[in-house]
Coordinates of C-alpha atoms in Angstrom, one line a residue:
M122 CA 82.4 49.4 64.9
E123 CA 79.1 50.9 66.0
L124 CA 79.3 54.7 66.3
R125 CA 76.7 57.2 67.6
P126 CA 76.7 60.9 67.1
V127 CA 77.2 63.0 70.3
G128 CA 77.9 66.4 68.7
E129 CA 78.7 68.3 65.5
L130 CA 80.8 65.9 63.6
L131 CA 81.7 64.1 66.8
W132 CA 81.0 60.3 67.2
E133 CA 81.3 58.0 70.2
V134 CA 82.5 54.4 69.7
A135 CA 80.1 52.0 71.3
G136 CA 81.6 50.0 74.2
H137 CA 80.1 46.6 73.2
G138 CA 80.3 45.3 76.7
R139 CA 83.8 46.6 77.6
T140 CA 83.9 47.3 81.3
D141 CA 87.5 48.6 81.3
L142 CA 86.7 52.0 79.7
R143 CA 87.3 54.9 82.1
V144 CA 86.0 57.6 79.7
P145 CA 84.3 57.5 76.3
A146 CA 86.2 57.1 73.0
R147 CA 85.2 59.8 70.5
V148 CA 86.3 60.7 67.0
F149 CA 85.8 63.9 64.9
A150 CA 84.8 62.9 61.3
D151 CA 82.2 63.0 58.6
D152 CA 80.5 60.0 56.9
A153 CA 83.1 59.8 54.1
L154 CA 86.1 59.9 56.5
L155 CA 84.5 57.3 58.8
A156 CA 84.5 54.9 55.9
D157 CA 88.3 55.3 55.6
I158 CA 88.8 55.1 59.4
A159 CA 86.9 51.8 59.6
G160 CA 89.6 50.2 57.4
D161 CA 92.1 49.6 60.3
D162 CA 92.2 49.0 64.0
S163 CA 92.5 52.7 65.0
L164 CA 89.1 52.8 66.8
V165 CA 89.9 49.7 68.8
Q166 CA 93.2 51.4 69.8
L167 CA 91.2 54.5 70.7
Q168 CA 89.1 52.5 73.1
N169 CA 92.2 51.0 74.6
V170 CA 93.5 54.6 75.3
A171 CA 90.2 55.2 77.2
T172 CA 91.3 52.6 79.8
L173 CA 94.4 54.5 80.9
P174 CA 94.6 55.3 84.6
G175 CA 93.9 59.0 85.3
I176 CA 92.5 59.8 81.8
V177 CA 89.9 62.6 81.9
G178 CA 87.1 63.8 79.6
A179 CA 87.4 61.4 76.6
A180 CA 89.9 59.7 74.5
L181 CA 89.7 61.8 71.3
A182 CA 90.7 61.2 67.7
M183 CA 91.0 63.7 64.9
P184 CA 89.7 63.1 61.4
D185 CA 93.1 62.0 60.2
I186 CA 93.2 59.1 62.6
H187 CA 94.9 55.8 61.6
A188 CA 96.5 52.9 63.4
G189 CA 99.8 53.5 65.2
Y190 CA 101.9 52.1 68.0
G191 CA 99.5 51.6 71.0
F192 CA 97.8 55.0 70.5
P193 CA 96.3 55.6 67.1
V194 CA 98.0 58.5 65.1
G195 CA 95.7 61.5 65.5
A196 CA 94.8 60.8 69.1
V197 CA 94.5 63.2 72.1
A198 CA 94.4 62.0 75.7
A199 CA 94.6 64.1 78.8
T200 CA 95.5 62.6 82.2
A201 CA 95.2 64.3 85.6
L202 CA 98.4 65.6 87.2
P203 CA 100.3 64.6 89.2
S204 CA 99.3 60.9 89.5
G205 CA 97.7 60.2 86.1
V206 CA 99.9 58.2 83.8
V207 CA 102.2 59.3 81.0
S208 CA 102.5 56.8 78.1
P209 CA 105.3 57.0 75.5
G210 CA 102.9 55.5 73.0
G211 CA 100.8 58.6 73.4
V212 CA 103.7 60.7 72.1
G213 CA 105.2 58.2 69.6
Y214 CA 108.7 57.3 68.5
D215 CA 109.3 60.5 66.5
I216 CA 109.0 62.9 69.5
N217 CA 108.0 66.4 68.5
C218 CA 107.7 65.6 64.8
G219 CA 106.3 68.9 63.7
V220 CA 106.0 71.6 61.0
R221 CA 107.7 75.0 60.6
L222 CA 106.6 77.5 57.9
L223 CA 108.7 80.3 56.5
V224 CA 107.5 83.0 54.1
L225 CA 109.8 84.7 51.5
P226 CA 109.6 88.4 50.6
L227 CA 108.7 87.6 47.0
D228 CA 106.0 86.0 45.0
A229 CA 105.9 83.0 42.7
R230 CA 106.0 85.1 39.6
E231 CA 109.2 86.8 40.8
L232 CA 110.7 83.4 41.6
G233 CA 109.9 82.3 38.1
K234 CA 112.4 79.9 36.5
R235 CA 114.7 80.0 39.5
R236 CA 112.3 77.6 41.2
E237 CA 114.1 74.5 40.0
K238 CA 117.5 75.9 41.1
L239 CA 116.1 76.8 44.5
V240 CA 114.7 73.2 45.0
H241 CA 118.1 71.8 43.9
E242 CA 120.0 74.0 46.4
L243 CA 117.6 73.1 49.2
S244 CA 118.2 69.4 48.5
R245 CA 122.0 70.0 48.4
R246 CA 122.2 71.9 51.7
V247 CA 119.8 69.8 53.8
P248 CA 120.6 66.1 54.2
T249 CA 117.7 63.7 53.6
G250 CA 117.2 60.0 54.0
T251 CA 117.2 57.2 56.6
G252 CA 120.1 57.4 59.1
R253 CA 121.7 60.5 57.5
S254 CA 124.0 62.1 60.1
D255 CA 125.8 64.7 58.1
G256 CA 124.1 67.7 59.7
L257 CA 125.3 70.1 62.4
R258 CA 127.6 67.8 64.5
L259 CA 127.3 68.7 68.3
S260 CA 128.2 66.5 71.2
G261 CA 129.0 66.6 74.9
R262 CA 128.4 70.0 76.5
E263 CA 127.2 71.7 73.3
L264 CA 124.6 69.0 72.6
G265 CA 123.5 69.1 76.2
R266 CA 122.8 72.9 75.9
V267 CA 120.6 72.2 72.9
L268 CA 118.7 69.4 74.8
R269 CA 118.1 71.7 77.7
D270 CA 117.4 75.0 76.0
G271 CA 116.3 74.2 72.5
P272 CA 116.9 76.5 69.5
R273 CA 117.9 79.5 71.6
A274 CA 121.1 77.7 72.3
L275 CA 121.8 77.6 68.6
V276 CA 121.1 81.3 68.3
E277 CA 123.3 82.3 71.2
R278 CA 126.1 79.8 70.9
H279 CA 126.4 79.3 67.1
G280 CA 124.6 82.3 65.4
I281 CA 122.2 79.9 63.8
G282 CA 118.7 81.5 63.2
T283 CA 117.3 84.5 65.0
E284 CA 115.6 85.4 68.2
A285 CA 112.5 86.2 66.2
D286 CA 112.4 82.5 65.0
V287 CA 112.5 81.4 68.7
R288 CA 109.6 83.7 69.6
H289 CA 107.5 82.3 66.7
T290 CA 107.9 78.7 67.9
E291 CA 105.5 76.8 70.1
S292 CA 106.7 77.1 73.7
E293 CA 109.6 79.1 72.3
G294 CA 111.1 75.8 71.3
R295 CA 111.7 74.7 74.9
L296 CA 109.9 72.3 77.2
P297 CA 110.9 72.8 80.8
G298 CA 112.4 70.0 82.9
A299 CA 114.5 68.6 80.1
D300 CA 117.4 66.6 81.5
P301 CA 120.1 65.2 79.1
E302 CA 121.3 62.9 81.9
R303 CA 118.0 60.9 81.4
L304 CA 119.0 60.0 77.8
S305 CA 121.0 56.8 77.2
G306 CA 124.4 56.8 75.6
R307 CA 122.8 55.2 72.5
A308 CA 120.2 58.0 72.2
L309 CA 122.9 60.7 72.5
A310 CA 125.0 58.9 69.9
R311 CA 122.1 58.7 67.5
G312 CA 121.5 62.4 67.8
E313 CA 125.1 63.4 66.9
G314 CA 125.2 64.9 63.4
Q315 CA 121.4 64.8 62.9
L316 CA 120.6 68.5 63.7
G317 CA 119.5 70.1 60.5
T318 CA 118.5 66.8 58.7
V319 CA 115.1 65.9 57.3
G320 CA 115.2 62.1 57.8
S321 CA 112.8 59.8 55.9
G322 CA 109.2 58.6 55.8
N323 CA 106.7 61.4 55.5
H324 CA 109.3 64.1 56.3
F325 CA 109.9 66.8 53.7
I326 CA 110.9 70.4 52.8
E327 CA 108.2 71.8 50.4
L328 CA 108.4 75.0 48.3
Q329 CA 104.9 76.5 47.9
R330 CA 102.9 79.5 46.8
V331 CA 100.0 81.0 48.7
E332 CA 97.1 80.1 46.4
R333 CA 94.3 81.6 48.3
I334 CA 93.6 83.7 51.4
A335 CA 90.5 82.8 53.4
D336 CA 91.0 85.2 56.4
A337 CA 92.7 88.5 55.4
A338 CA 93.2 89.7 59.0
A339 CA 94.8 86.5 60.2
A340 CA 96.9 86.2 57.1
R341 CA 98.3 89.7 57.7
A342 CA 99.1 88.7 61.3
F343 CA 100.9 85.6 60.0
G344 CA 102.8 87.6 57.3
L345 CA 101.0 85.7 54.4
R346 CA 99.8 87.3 51.2
E347 CA 98.3 85.8 48.0
G348 CA 101.0 84.6 45.6
A349 CA 103.8 84.7 48.2
V350 CA 106.4 81.9 48.2
T351 CA 106.6 79.8 51.4
V352 CA 108.8 76.9 52.6
M353 CA 107.3 74.2 54.9
I354 CA 109.6 72.0 56.9
H355 CA 108.3 68.7 58.3
S356 CA 110.7 66.7 60.5
G357 CA 111.3 65.6 64.1
S358 CA 113.8 64.3 66.7
R359 CA 115.3 61.7 64.3
G360 CA 117.2 58.8 65.9
L361 CA 117.6 60.5 69.2
G362 CA 113.8 60.7 69.8
H363 CA 113.2 57.1 68.5
Q364 CA 115.8 55.8 71.0
V365 CA 114.2 57.8 73.9
C366 CA 110.9 56.1 73.2
T367 CA 112.4 52.7 72.9
D368 CA 114.3 53.0 76.2
H369 CA 111.4 54.2 78.2
V370 CA 108.7 51.9 76.8
R371 CA 111.0 49.1 78.0
A372 CA 111.4 50.6 81.4
M373 CA 107.7 51.2 81.9
D374 CA 106.7 47.8 80.6
A375 CA 108.9 46.3 83.3
A376 CA 107.3 48.4 86.0
L377 CA 103.6 47.9 85.2
G378 CA 103.1 45.2 87.9
R379 CA 104.8 47.3 90.5
H380 CA 102.3 50.1 89.8
G381 CA 99.3 47.8 89.6
I382 CA 98.5 48.8 86.1
R383 CA 96.6 46.4 83.8
L384 CA 96.4 47.2 80.1
P385 CA 94.5 45.7 77.1
D386 CA 97.7 46.3 75.0
R387 CA 101.3 46.3 76.2
Q388 CA 102.0 49.0 73.6
L389 CA 100.2 51.4 75.9
S390 CA 102.9 50.8 78.6
C391 CA 102.8 53.7 81.0
A392 CA 103.6 54.9 84.5
P393 CA 102.2 57.6 86.9
A394 CA 103.6 60.9 85.9
D395 CA 105.0 61.4 89.4
S396 CA 106.7 58.0 89.6
P397 CA 110.4 57.5 89.0
E398 CA 109.7 56.0 85.6
G399 CA 107.2 58.8 84.7
E400 CA 109.6 61.6 85.7
A401 CA 112.5 60.0 83.9
Y402 CA 110.5 59.7 80.7
L403 CA 109.1 63.3 80.9
A404 CA 112.6 64.7 81.4
A405 CA 114.0 62.7 78.4
M406 CA 111.0 63.4 76.2
A407 CA 111.4 67.2 76.9
A408 CA 115.0 66.9 75.9
A409 CA 114.1 65.1 72.7
A410 CA 111.4 67.7 71.9
N411 CA 113.9 70.5 72.4
F412 CA 116.2 68.6 70.0
A413 CA 113.4 68.4 67.4
W414 CA 112.7 72.1 67.6
S415 CA 116.4 72.7 67.2
N416 CA 116.5 70.4 64.2
R417 CA 113.9 72.3 62.3
H418 CA 115.5 75.6 63.4
A419 CA 118.8 74.4 61.9
M420 CA 117.1 73.4 58.7
A421 CA 115.4 76.8 58.5
H422 CA 118.8 78.4 58.7
E423 CA 119.9 76.3 55.7
V424 CA 116.8 77.2 53.9
R425 CA 117.7 80.9 54.3
E426 CA 121.3 80.1 53.0
A427 CA 119.8 78.4 50.0
V428 CA 117.6 81.4 49.3
R429 CA 120.7 83.6 49.7
R430 CA 122.7 81.6 47.2
V431 CA 119.9 81.5 44.6
L432 CA 117.9 84.7 45.2
G433 CA 120.3 87.0 47.0
D434 CA 120.9 88.6 50.4
A435 CA 117.7 90.7 50.5
A436 CA 115.5 87.7 49.9
A437 CA 117.3 85.6 52.5
D438 CA 117.3 88.4 55.1
G439 CA 113.6 89.1 54.5
T440 CA 112.6 85.4 54.9
R441 CA 110.5 85.3 58.1
Q442 CA 109.2 82.4 60.2
V443 CA 105.4 82.2 60.5
Y444 CA 105.4 79.7 63.3
D445 CA 106.6 76.2 64.3
V446 CA 104.1 73.6 65.8
A447 CA 104.7 70.3 67.5
H448 CA 102.8 67.1 66.7
N449 CA 104.0 64.4 69.1
V450 CA 104.4 65.6 72.7
A451 CA 102.9 65.3 76.1
K452 CA 102.6 68.8 77.7
A453 CA 101.5 70.0 81.2
E454 CA 98.6 72.4 80.6
R455 CA 95.7 73.9 82.5
H456 CA 92.2 73.2 81.2
E457 CA 89.1 74.3 82.9
G458 CA 90.9 74.8 86.3
R459 CA 92.6 71.4 86.1
D460 CA 96.3 70.6 85.7
L461 CA 96.5 68.0 82.9
L462 CA 99.1 66.2 80.9
V463 CA 97.9 66.4 77.4
H464 CA 99.2 63.7 75.0
R465 CA 99.0 64.7 71.4
K466 CA 100.1 62.0 69.0
G467 CA 99.9 63.1 65.3
A468 CA 97.8 66.1 66.5
T469 CA 98.7 69.7 66.9
R470 CA 98.0 72.4 69.5
A471 CA 95.3 74.9 68.4
F472 CA 95.0 77.7 71.0
P473 CA 92.5 80.5 70.4
P474 CA 92.9 84.2 70.2
G475 CA 94.1 85.8 73.4
H476 CA 95.8 82.8 74.8
P477 CA 98.8 83.9 76.9
E478 CA 101.2 81.4 75.3
L479 CA 100.8 82.9 71.8
P480 CA 103.4 85.3 70.3
A481 CA 102.2 88.9 70.3
A482 CA 101.7 89.0 66.6
H483 CA 99.2 86.1 66.7
A484 CA 97.3 87.2 69.8
E485 CA 94.3 88.5 67.9
A486 CA 94.3 85.9 65.1
G487 CA 94.7 82.7 67.2
Q488 CA 97.6 80.2 67.0
A489 CA 98.9 79.4 63.6
I490 CA 98.2 75.7 62.6
F491 CA 99.7 73.9 59.6
I492 CA 98.0 70.9 58.1
P493 CA 100.3 69.6 55.3
G494 CA 99.0 68.0 52.1
S495 CA 101.0 65.2 50.5
M496 CA 103.3 66.5 47.8
G497 CA 100.6 66.8 45.1
T498 CA 97.9 68.3 47.2
S499 CA 97.4 71.6 49.0
S500 CA 98.5 72.4 52.5
H501 CA 96.4 74.6 54.8
V502 CA 97.1 77.3 57.3
L503 CA 94.5 77.6 60.0
A504 CA 94.0 79.6 63.3
G505 CA 92.9 78.2 66.6
R506 CA 89.3 78.9 67.8
P507 CA 87.8 78.9 71.3
G508 CA 85.8 75.7 70.5
S509 CA 89.1 73.7 70.5
M510 CA 89.6 74.3 74.2
A511 CA 86.3 73.0 75.3
R512 CA 86.0 70.2 72.8
S513 CA 89.5 68.9 72.2
F514 CA 91.9 70.2 74.9
G515 CA 93.0 72.9 72.4
T516 CA 93.9 70.4 69.6
V517 CA 93.3 69.7 65.9
C518 CA 94.7 67.2 63.4
H519 CA 98.2 67.3 62.0
G520 CA 97.7 66.2 58.4
A521 CA 95.5 64.3 56.1
G522 CA 96.3 60.9 57.7
R523 CA 97.1 57.7 55.8
R524 CA 94.4 55.7 54.2
M525 CA 96.8 53.2 52.6
S526 CA 99.9 51.4 54.0
R527 CA 103.3 52.1 52.6
T528 CA 103.5 48.6 51.2
R529 CA 100.2 49.1 49.3
A530 CA 101.3 52.5 48.0
R531 CA 104.5 51.0 46.6
K532 CA 102.5 48.3 44.8
A533 CA 100.1 50.9 43.4
V534 CA 102.7 53.2 41.7
D535 CA 106.3 53.2 40.7
G536 CA 108.3 56.0 42.3
A537 CA 109.9 57.1 39.1
E538 CA 106.4 57.3 37.4
L539 CA 105.1 59.3 40.4
R540 CA 107.9 61.7 40.0
R541 CA 107.0 62.2 36.3
R542 CA 103.4 62.8 37.3
L543 CA 104.2 65.4 39.9
E544 CA 106.7 67.2 37.6
A545 CA 104.0 67.2 34.9
D546 CA 101.8 69.1 37.4
G547 CA 104.5 71.7 37.9
I548 CA 106.1 70.3 41.1
V549 CA 109.9 70.0 41.1
V550 CA 110.9 66.8 43.0
R551 CA 114.1 65.8 44.7
A552 CA 113.9 62.6 46.7
A553 CA 116.3 60.4 48.7
S554 CA 114.8 57.3 47.0
V555 CA 112.1 56.5 44.5
R556 CA 110.9 53.8 46.9
G557 CA 110.3 56.3 49.6
L558 CA 108.6 58.6 47.1
A559 CA 106.1 56.0 46.1
E560 CA 105.3 55.3 49.8
E561 CA 104.2 58.9 50.2
A562 CA 102.1 59.1 47.0
P563 CA 99.2 61.6 47.4
F564 CA 96.5 58.9 46.9
A565 CA 97.9 57.0 50.0
Y566 CA 96.4 59.8 52.2
K567 CA 92.9 60.9 53.0
D568 CA 91.4 64.0 51.4
V569 CA 93.1 66.8 53.2
D570 CA 90.4 69.3 52.1
R571 CA 87.7 67.1 53.7
V572 CA 89.8 66.7 56.9
V573 CA 90.3 70.4 57.2
G574 CA 86.6 70.9 56.6
V575 CA 85.7 68.7 59.5
V576 CA 87.9 70.6 62.0
E577 CA 86.5 73.9 60.7
R578 CA 82.9 72.9 60.9
A579 CA 83.5 71.4 64.3
G580 CA 84.6 74.8 65.5
L581 CA 88.2 73.8 66.4
A582 CA 90.0 76.0 63.9
A583 CA 89.3 78.4 60.9
R584 CA 91.0 78.4 57.5
V585 CA 93.5 81.3 56.9
A586 CA 95.3 80.3 53.7
V587 CA 95.8 77.5 51.1
L588 CA 99.3 76.7 49.9
R589 CA 100.0 74.9 46.7
P590 CA 103.2 72.8 46.2
I591 CA 105.7 74.0 43.5
G592 CA 108.7 72.0 44.7
V593 CA 109.5 69.2 47.2
V594 CA 112.6 67.8 48.8
K595 CA 111.5 64.4 50.1
G596 CA 113.1 62.3 52.8

């Protein structure tokens, strides 16, 4: 597709006669990443997003963009409240898929040969794989509390995790307006037993070491130091969130005619945020988001218990949470004097220093942002910068982004062979299946260093630290 530059590393997709676009469609990328992006339908999908009723500014895409359900993964779209639309496709099926980072009070040299034992203990304590439901089993009133209040309910009712963990979580792990009554029985049933479980796909628990510090002051604020051992958790709302999306896409699709909404792709099914369908989805989505934060919170508790078993009480009690950020949500926010509903799908919030929603420890550094690598490549810690508010509704990318389908990746490498390669590079691997391991091979993703370079050069965020994998538990 034809692209024209409109800013530093920002490109606008030419309309080519389309008269249904309400705002421009724009993507952050450099020339090399544009070549990868051109390989799928993601830019057409981005233009389709630009047709949504009530959308403001531009339909934006991060440099990790790739095709998804309706919205491309890596998309950002803000609609005016109260009557602009909400679209479940702009959040995705894995509501509040996100990343939590913990830092241990020891470095990789102190960990030494106990690394393999720790990875094994993590894989033993935290269930992985499709459909696994042998995590913390809550139902009825107790599950309802989690859906309404997020991880704080686990701290107060079950002694799981700490209040400090809650404070160092985006939105303190709770979206307002969550209503468990808006979830179907099927969604609730799918959530039972899935708190504290990784799931499958690109989800993981990764043991890492801090390889390099790029911003010493921000690293101190985040509690990071060179050589330190970290644990990164990547998961979401599991079957509960998937069912919420399924249920509400169906309801909105049936109501499109009544709201007078015409779409170029039915996968963009949506409803005005203040309509019965919109309000029902937002209440259910908030509950699923709170469940996802609670899921990662429960896993972090099990990480500490694994550390306790392998490294002792002092190491476990000294393990601190850096932050937890969401990827797939729609959040009511105020930008430049306007009340907006910001859809972030495969994109993460990136608020700058001084923003009132940040924990006190991060106020001067800016919000902590985590951009994971892909098992064999580095992950990055960044901090939000003021440019993100003006240019991307306070948003950056959430990872490297796929450049190869899972099917192609499986054809390109055998999972057992990939495990041998990773372990030869010093990365201990535990995986639910060799098939799933092959699907997430590092070469199936874009160059994460280049992706991070784009968001940094565009003024959206700044690098704080680089983390190298030393062990991975793969879903």
